[in-house]
XYZ file of C-alpha atoms in Angstrom:
503
model
C 8.123 59.053 -10.628
C 8.205 56.621 -8.481
C 5.075 54.241 -8.099
C 3.789 50.869 -7.749
C 2.208 48.513 -9.544
C -2.040 49.757 -9.312
C -4.470 46.971 -9.290
C -7.893 47.811 -11.009
C -10.298 48.976 -8.764
C -13.394 46.818 -7.103
C -16.285 48.646 -8.796
C -14.764 49.290 -12.200
C -17.167 47.797 -15.114
C -16.021 46.407 -18.394
C -17.430 46.688 -21.604
C -16.154 43.419 -22.910
C -15.777 41.480 -19.741
C -13.363 38.495 -19.907
C -14.216 34.757 -20.477
C -14.207 32.317 -17.787
C -11.910 30.121 -19.932
C -9.369 33.358 -19.962
C -8.486 32.718 -16.211
C -7.091 28.897 -17.132
C -4.303 28.947 -18.736
C -3.564 26.301 -21.969
C -0.838 24.525 -19.839
C -3.177 24.020 -16.588
C -3.429 20.493 -15.981
C -7.057 21.158 -14.777
C -7.744 20.825 -18.565
C -6.211 17.756 -18.759
C -9.124 16.479 -15.946
C -11.504 18.032 -18.006
C -10.887 15.879 -21.079
C -9.951 12.902 -19.722
C -13.398 12.943 -17.305
C -15.419 13.953 -20.669
C -13.963 11.251 -22.257
C -15.000 8.322 -20.113
C -18.181 6.450 -20.277
C -19.586 6.488 -16.081
C -22.270 4.081 -16.967
C -20.107 1.117 -17.961
C -17.939 2.208 -15.199
C -20.667 2.063 -12.665
C -21.754 5.265 -11.619
C -25.331 5.718 -10.588
C -26.890 9.066 -11.428
C -25.782 8.973 -15.453
C -29.464 8.897 -16.497
C -31.169 11.426 -14.709
C -34.493 10.526 -12.532
C -37.382 11.582 -14.333
C -39.494 12.897 -11.047
C -37.603 14.815 -8.388
C -35.059 17.582 -8.393
C -32.479 17.792 -11.128
C -29.004 16.289 -9.594
C -25.247 17.156 -10.127
C -23.854 14.939 -13.523
C -21.850 12.328 -12.062
C -19.129 13.860 -14.386
C -19.146 17.604 -12.671
C -18.628 15.921 -9.270
C -15.743 13.146 -10.435
C -13.577 16.814 -11.730
C -14.531 18.066 -8.267
C -13.231 14.711 -6.693
C -10.164 14.601 -8.932
C -9.051 18.376 -8.614
C -9.450 17.976 -4.939
C -7.059 14.654 -5.031
C -4.557 16.480 -6.978
C -4.266 19.656 -4.740
C -4.912 17.730 -1.507
C -7.978 19.543 -0.252
C -9.392 17.377 2.554
C -12.890 17.647 3.435
C -16.201 17.749 1.561
C -16.492 21.107 3.639
C -13.344 22.691 2.084
C -14.382 21.317 -1.859
C -17.762 23.104 -1.247
C -15.942 26.157 -0.342
C -13.086 26.217 -2.994
C -15.917 25.890 -5.687
C -17.414 28.674 -4.483
C -13.707 30.809 -5.027
C -11.564 28.813 -6.557
C -11.420 29.958 -10.406
C -9.861 26.861 -11.649
C -13.151 24.624 -9.934
C -15.283 27.365 -11.895
C -14.133 26.653 -14.793
C -14.145 22.981 -14.570
C -17.517 22.283 -12.927
C -19.315 25.457 -14.854
C -19.746 27.511 -11.863
C -21.436 24.544 -10.299
C -21.368 24.578 -6.305
C -22.957 21.345 -4.896
C -22.571 21.251 -1.090
C -20.179 19.225 1.164
C -23.287 16.537 1.515
C -23.582 15.606 -2.226
C -19.607 15.474 -2.614
C -19.510 13.047 0.446
C -22.322 10.830 -0.462
C -20.957 10.903 -4.507
C -17.325 9.692 -2.933
C -18.932 7.585 -0.945
C -21.559 5.890 -2.683
C -19.488 5.088 -6.395
C -16.131 3.809 -4.690
C -15.628 1.092 -6.973
C -16.371 2.928 -10.084
C -13.826 5.461 -8.982
C -11.080 2.753 -8.755
C -12.556 1.928 -12.173
C -11.189 5.304 -13.120
C -7.966 4.494 -11.597
C -7.424 1.332 -13.818
C -8.209 3.877 -17.282
C -6.095 6.076 -16.149
C -3.373 3.213 -16.221
C -4.294 2.280 -19.561
C -4.608 5.460 -20.617
C -0.304 6.006 -19.516
C -0.101 2.812 -21.089
C -1.451 3.632 -24.459
C 0.256 6.932 -24.829
C 3.616 5.016 -24.487
C 4.293 5.886 -20.791
C 4.996 2.614 -19.929
C 7.342 1.709 -22.278
C 9.438 -0.881 -20.795
C 8.290 -4.579 -19.763
C 9.662 -3.718 -16.181
C 8.985 -2.838 -13.133
C 9.787 -2.888 -9.471
C 7.690 -3.615 -6.564
C 7.874 -2.440 -3.016
C 5.875 -2.004 -0.192
C 5.132 0.985 2.393
C 3.230 1.052 5.977
C 0.475 3.259 6.605
C -1.045 3.823 9.530
C -4.801 3.141 10.450
C -7.327 4.999 12.836
C -6.627 2.709 15.102
C -4.946 2.891 18.318
C -2.400 0.549 19.321
C -4.431 0.526 22.824
C -7.168 -1.014 20.893
C -5.212 -3.634 19.111
C -4.908 -7.209 20.905
C -2.550 -9.916 20.447
C -3.424 -13.158 22.581
C 0.149 -11.863 24.523
C -1.398 -8.234 24.735
C -4.259 -9.714 25.556
C -3.357 -11.694 28.810
C -0.408 -9.240 29.657
C -3.313 -6.359 30.290
C -5.932 -8.996 31.913
C -2.759 -9.545 34.508
C -2.591 -5.923 35.289
C -5.695 -5.444 35.538
C -6.150 -8.439 37.811
C -3.138 -7.099 39.426
C -5.147 -3.517 40.219
C -8.108 -5.648 41.367
C -5.980 -7.451 44.045
C -3.941 -4.221 45.367
C -7.336 -2.111 45.833
C -9.053 -5.315 47.616
C -5.994 -4.905 50.223
C -6.788 -1.233 50.335
C -10.131 -1.929 51.108
C -8.942 -4.352 53.587
C -7.144 -1.792 55.380
C -9.663 0.873 54.698
C -12.307 -1.434 57.050
C -9.680 -0.735 59.950
C -9.667 2.648 60.386
C -12.207 5.317 61.190
C -15.383 4.364 60.455
C -16.370 8.126 58.365
C -12.763 7.970 57.027
C -13.064 4.111 55.937
C -16.565 4.790 54.806
C -15.442 7.311 51.768
C -12.572 5.184 51.234
C -14.308 2.136 50.734
C -16.627 3.461 48.215
C -14.221 4.793 46.062
C -12.348 1.542 45.984
C -15.115 -0.034 45.260
C -16.032 1.973 42.508
C -12.758 1.110 40.686
C -12.718 -1.981 41.483
C -16.242 -2.470 39.908
C -14.745 -1.008 36.865
C -11.888 -2.956 36.714
C -13.823 -5.851 36.800
C -16.423 -4.701 34.042
C -12.937 -3.990 32.162
C -11.540 -7.727 32.702
C -15.101 -8.974 31.788
C -15.012 -6.815 28.272
C -11.070 -8.377 27.652
C -12.916 -11.681 28.155
C -15.226 -11.055 25.247
C -12.339 -10.127 23.209
C -10.122 -12.926 23.771
C -13.036 -15.105 22.935
C -13.804 -13.173 19.395
C -9.275 -13.599 19.389
C -9.498 -17.150 19.622
C -12.089 -17.141 16.300
C -9.687 -15.211 14.169
C -6.932 -17.311 11.886
C -4.105 -14.481 12.508
C -4.997 -14.258 16.167
C -5.109 -10.373 16.049
C -8.264 -8.501 16.645
C -8.303 -4.162 16.030
C -11.423 -2.773 17.634
C -11.765 0.775 15.833
C -10.634 -0.308 12.290
C -11.375 -4.521 12.071
C -9.015 -5.155 9.481
C -5.784 -2.945 10.572
C -2.996 -5.022 11.944
C -0.329 -4.402 13.949
C 3.184 -4.252 12.057
C 7.249 -3.866 12.883
C 8.293 -0.332 11.835
C 11.422 1.753 12.575
C 10.865 2.461 15.890
C 7.975 1.082 18.459
C 5.535 -0.184 14.989
C 2.455 0.639 14.193
C -1.188 -0.269 13.486
C -1.864 0.397 10.305
C -1.982 -1.319 6.362
C 1.124 -2.183 3.821
C 0.277 -0.773 0.461
C 2.299 -2.301 -2.352
C 2.939 -0.687 -5.509
C 4.487 -2.042 -8.897
C 6.520 0.761 -10.208
C 7.245 1.435 -14.229
C 10.986 1.056 -14.401
C 11.109 4.140 -17.172
C 9.115 7.444 -16.117
C 8.604 5.883 -12.451
C 5.030 5.520 -12.548
C 2.680 3.234 -10.452
C 0.878 0.630 -12.107
C -0.718 -0.786 -9.952
C -1.502 -0.576 -6.159
C -3.005 -3.198 -3.384
C -3.803 -2.679 0.500
C -3.039 -5.325 2.873
C -2.844 -6.065 5.985
C -0.047 -8.045 6.361
C 3.024 -6.928 7.630
C 5.221 -8.127 5.693
C 6.328 -8.249 1.508
C 7.302 -11.950 1.676
C 3.998 -13.040 0.285
C 3.189 -10.180 -1.642
C 5.423 -10.878 -5.295
C 3.624 -13.363 -7.653
C 0.380 -11.095 -6.814
C 1.953 -7.901 -7.577
C 3.867 -9.089 -10.977
C 0.835 -10.909 -12.313
C -1.719 -7.458 -11.223
C 1.163 -5.321 -13.417
C 1.534 -7.563 -16.237
C -2.637 -7.427 -17.037
C -2.563 -3.837 -15.978
C 0.477 -2.881 -19.174
C -1.080 -4.893 -21.450
C 2.249 -7.099 -21.917
C 2.967 -11.005 -22.348
C 6.136 -10.942 -21.065
C 7.439 -8.964 -17.680
C 10.537 -8.758 -15.394
C 10.159 -7.590 -12.506
C 12.529 -6.324 -9.765
C 12.496 -6.481 -5.710
C 14.156 -5.891 -2.347
C 15.084 -8.918 -0.646
C 12.293 -8.452 1.576
C 9.983 -10.170 -0.905
C 12.401 -13.257 -1.663
C 10.350 -16.593 -1.149
C 10.727 -19.648 -3.290
C 7.104 -20.352 -3.531
C 6.448 -17.025 -5.015
C 9.468 -16.956 -7.119
C 8.352 -19.977 -8.391
C 4.914 -19.021 -8.909
C 6.001 -16.007 -11.030
C 8.069 -18.794 -13.046
C 4.838 -20.249 -13.279
C 3.009 -17.290 -14.908
C 5.922 -16.546 -16.992
C 7.193 -13.803 -14.911
C 11.047 -12.886 -14.843
C 11.935 -11.716 -11.475
C 15.208 -10.458 -9.945
C 15.087 -10.854 -5.677
C 18.249 -10.657 -3.460
C 18.539 -13.757 -1.403
C 17.690 -13.227 2.478
C 21.054 -13.738 4.397
C 18.925 -16.479 7.035
C 21.791 -17.798 8.301
C 23.669 -16.160 11.525
C 27.058 -17.769 10.430
C 28.156 -14.985 8.343
C 27.622 -12.745 10.939
C 29.858 -14.609 13.580
C 32.465 -14.677 11.256
C 32.185 -18.198 10.208
C 31.528 -19.862 6.564
C 27.588 -19.202 5.196
C 25.581 -21.342 3.072
C 26.883 -19.295 -0.109
C 30.247 -20.828 0.707
C 29.236 -24.325 -0.048
C 28.774 -25.407 -3.770
C 25.970 -27.438 -5.009
C 26.513 -30.476 -7.618
C 23.296 -31.017 -9.106
C 24.945 -33.828 -10.765
C 25.557 -35.911 -7.444
C 23.143 -34.483 -5.179
C 25.868 -33.194 -2.768
C 27.458 -30.065 -1.151
C 31.510 -29.318 -1.443
C 32.165 -27.380 1.484
C 35.597 -25.057 1.708
C 37.638 -27.471 3.293
C 37.481 -30.016 -0.006
C 35.105 -32.371 1.918
C 30.883 -33.903 0.611
C 28.059 -33.209 2.330
C 26.156 -36.214 1.401
C 22.147 -36.310 1.425
C 20.938 -37.705 4.677
C 16.901 -37.413 4.855
C 13.821 -35.215 3.773
C 11.214 -33.508 5.480
C 8.672 -31.460 5.558
C 8.385 -28.115 7.438
C 6.043 -25.202 6.947
C 4.275 -26.949 3.872
C 8.047 -26.891 2.137
C 10.145 -30.048 1.493
C 13.637 -29.408 2.742
C 16.786 -31.829 1.720
C 19.371 -31.895 4.755
C 22.995 -32.554 4.055
C 26.687 -32.690 6.349
C 29.951 -34.597 6.675
C 31.539 -36.991 8.641
C 34.477 -35.374 8.376
C 33.914 -32.470 10.916
C 34.951 -33.461 13.593
C 38.756 -33.533 12.553
C 38.418 -31.059 9.832
C 41.294 -27.984 10.252
C 38.409 -25.547 8.947
C 35.787 -26.632 11.633
C 36.281 -23.525 13.814
C 35.566 -20.968 11.098
C 32.456 -23.612 10.323
C 30.421 -24.493 12.852
C 30.424 -24.791 16.892
C 28.155 -28.035 16.314
C 29.906 -31.464 16.218
C 28.916 -30.644 12.271
C 27.947 -28.614 9.744
C 23.991 -29.326 8.300
C 22.936 -27.667 5.006
C 19.208 -27.251 4.264
C 18.174 -26.985 0.820
C 14.481 -26.494 -0.609
C 13.545 -29.163 -3.532
C 13.035 -25.916 -6.352
C 16.078 -24.605 -4.725
C 18.117 -23.388 -7.701
C 15.334 -23.486 -10.356
C 13.532 -20.303 -10.875
C 13.443 -19.567 -7.530
C 17.417 -18.636 -7.096
C 19.536 -16.738 -9.677
C 23.182 -16.328 -10.009
C 24.715 -14.142 -7.363
C 26.226 -12.314 -10.013
C 23.298 -11.514 -11.833
C 21.278 -10.717 -8.857
C 23.607 -8.407 -7.685
C 24.010 -6.680 -10.990
C 20.226 -5.880 -11.469
C 19.962 -4.559 -7.918
C 22.617 -2.342 -8.534
C 21.587 -1.141 -11.774
C 17.679 -0.343 -9.790
C 19.669 1.349 -7.128
C 22.023 3.671 -9.600
C 18.323 4.360 -10.807
C 16.950 5.101 -7.583
C 14.284 2.377 -8.584
C 14.965 0.438 -5.682
C 17.438 0.407 -2.959
C 18.643 3.057 -0.467
C 16.554 3.765 2.221
C 13.136 4.546 0.275
C 12.830 2.838 -3.164
C 11.302 4.669 -5.621
C 7.559 2.965 -5.292
C 7.855 3.860 -1.462
C 8.688 7.338 -2.121
C 5.562 8.147 -4.507
C 3.430 6.214 -1.977
C 4.242 8.503 0.404
C 4.152 11.579 -1.450
C 0.975 10.125 -2.362
C 0.158 9.640 1.457
C 0.499 13.232 1.671
C -1.697 14.306 -0.820
C -4.664 11.253 -0.347
C -4.306 10.386 3.105
C -5.828 13.594 4.367
C -8.702 12.706 1.573
C -8.854 9.029 2.726
C -7.295 8.710 6.226
C -10.812 8.468 7.951
C -11.963 5.968 6.366
C -11.536 2.825 8.626
C -11.447 -0.660 6.835
C -8.966 -1.970 4.231
C -12.095 -2.390 1.462
C -13.304 0.851 2.525
C -9.429 1.993 2.225
C -9.411 0.696 -1.000
C -12.437 2.697 -2.443
C -11.620 5.870 -0.194
C -10.786 8.901 -2.115
C -7.090 8.542 -1.371
C -3.762 7.479 -2.816
C -5.239 4.112 -3.114
C -7.813 4.835 -5.739
C -6.748 7.528 -7.840
C -2.809 6.647 -8.380
C -0.657 8.467 -5.885
C 1.276 9.912 -8.724
C -1.298 11.460 -10.701
C -0.248 14.589 -10.599
C 3.106 13.633 -12.475
C 0.769 11.186 -14.931
C -1.193 14.931 -15.445
C 2.284 16.653 -16.389
C 3.411 13.645 -18.541
C -0.393 14.510 -20.635
C 0.393 17.937 -20.884
C 3.703 17.510 -22.313
C 2.678 15.704 -24.941
C -0.386 18.173 -25.960
C -0.867 21.537 -24.822
C -4.623 22.904 -26.589
C -7.774 21.116 -25.958
C -7.932 19.721 -29.410
C -4.609 17.842 -28.882
C -5.514 16.826 -25.707
C -8.631 15.347 -26.256
C -7.067 13.654 -29.253
C -4.478 12.113 -27.329
C -7.668 10.705 -24.538
C -9.638 9.128 -27.297
C -6.564 7.404 -28.779
C -9.150 5.694 -30.239
C -13.105 6.473 -30.292
C -13.129 5.991 -26.479
C -17.297 6.612 -26.429
C -17.806 2.901 -26.504
C -14.882 1.592 -26.002
C -13.726 -0.572 -23.001
C -9.628 0.424 -22.581
C -9.559 -2.157 -19.952
C -10.054 -5.194 -22.551
C -8.928 -2.989 -25.537
C -12.334 -4.176 -27.530
C -15.489 -2.437 -28.431
C -18.217 -3.124 -26.039
C -20.964 -5.815 -27.289
């Protein structure tokens, strides 16, 4: 007999009703969230309300609200109002909280008031992954990705943009004044109507011009000469296309499992000044003495690489191609061989470029070299259009700041083939954008870099938290095993970040 699978009647009673635990599979990642949060010392992390107040209505325990928050992050549930609805209908959330149903305001206030503590949870999660051996290689890839801020481009100003806007307004005012003179020569009735309208437009433009002059005063007091009105911390950044106003989010990614070790929100539009800071943060997060870091050529800066070397961190960064000679078909700086013993360069024609003088530019001491034999050289047209070819050298160039060309290329190709860096989007950048799709919906409405760091988004919990939860489940399936994994040692009263007992 042909038939369909039939469901149970809604009014059907059961003598032995199922428990809520029966609806959550043993392999469900929500069990990891439950065990992980239960083993945290929320008071030490700085959560408010860990100790209940003696008076007033009983409050929700921070652990229950943290579970709701993490669950929403992992499942891309955007707002506190949606989390409120999910707590009323989602079986996994019912299981996670014991059928607690806090209202949206409670969830929103928890998120707002415990930003630093939630960031501490992120650090604990990183330490847990490190203890489980997920960061087995002392090797990271550093990359950055830009995220749009809650600030329209029209409300971001630089000196040039401000002057251009003021000139446009002054031009419009002059045009309306000219139209006002023309209206005065028309019939009185028509002239009066036009004059009133034009006076209103001129008054509006003058008010706007005065507002821009006030912004100019503020702009001159800011070191980087840039101001954003809606999101003061956001900055205009170059991207593939027309650019954007936003933040540059840096991440250090473990080379083995491609897990994010540490991350930082910056408003610097370029990556060149971020290498040493991110490498040091990654070493601290991984708890290792020696660390190697690899990054693309956008991070190449002698001072940064030197700072990493002085901190005991080995870095592999392809050198930036700063000279246009190679693109023009002429010899590049790499074709000139430096002789450290003689402190001179040897050009492709075999002539010596000797040291001439030293100068300081942008805080860097540079040495200048050139030869006196360029005028009669047969290869001059392949070398320089000037009277002589000059080569500049930083005082620390060739120490730690520059690795052998073959070694750098070999390292870069290795990581490119493993998908850690390179291509249009490296692994770290992809993880940030995947986390952005999950987390930006939770935090994009929180303007400001500090708020962004503490907001419920990809910069507070790791963007790859879902991946890490799956790793934990790969290690243990039932609650007892998961609890043992999370404990590692006696977690209550144990500071993972310092690997020691709390005094």
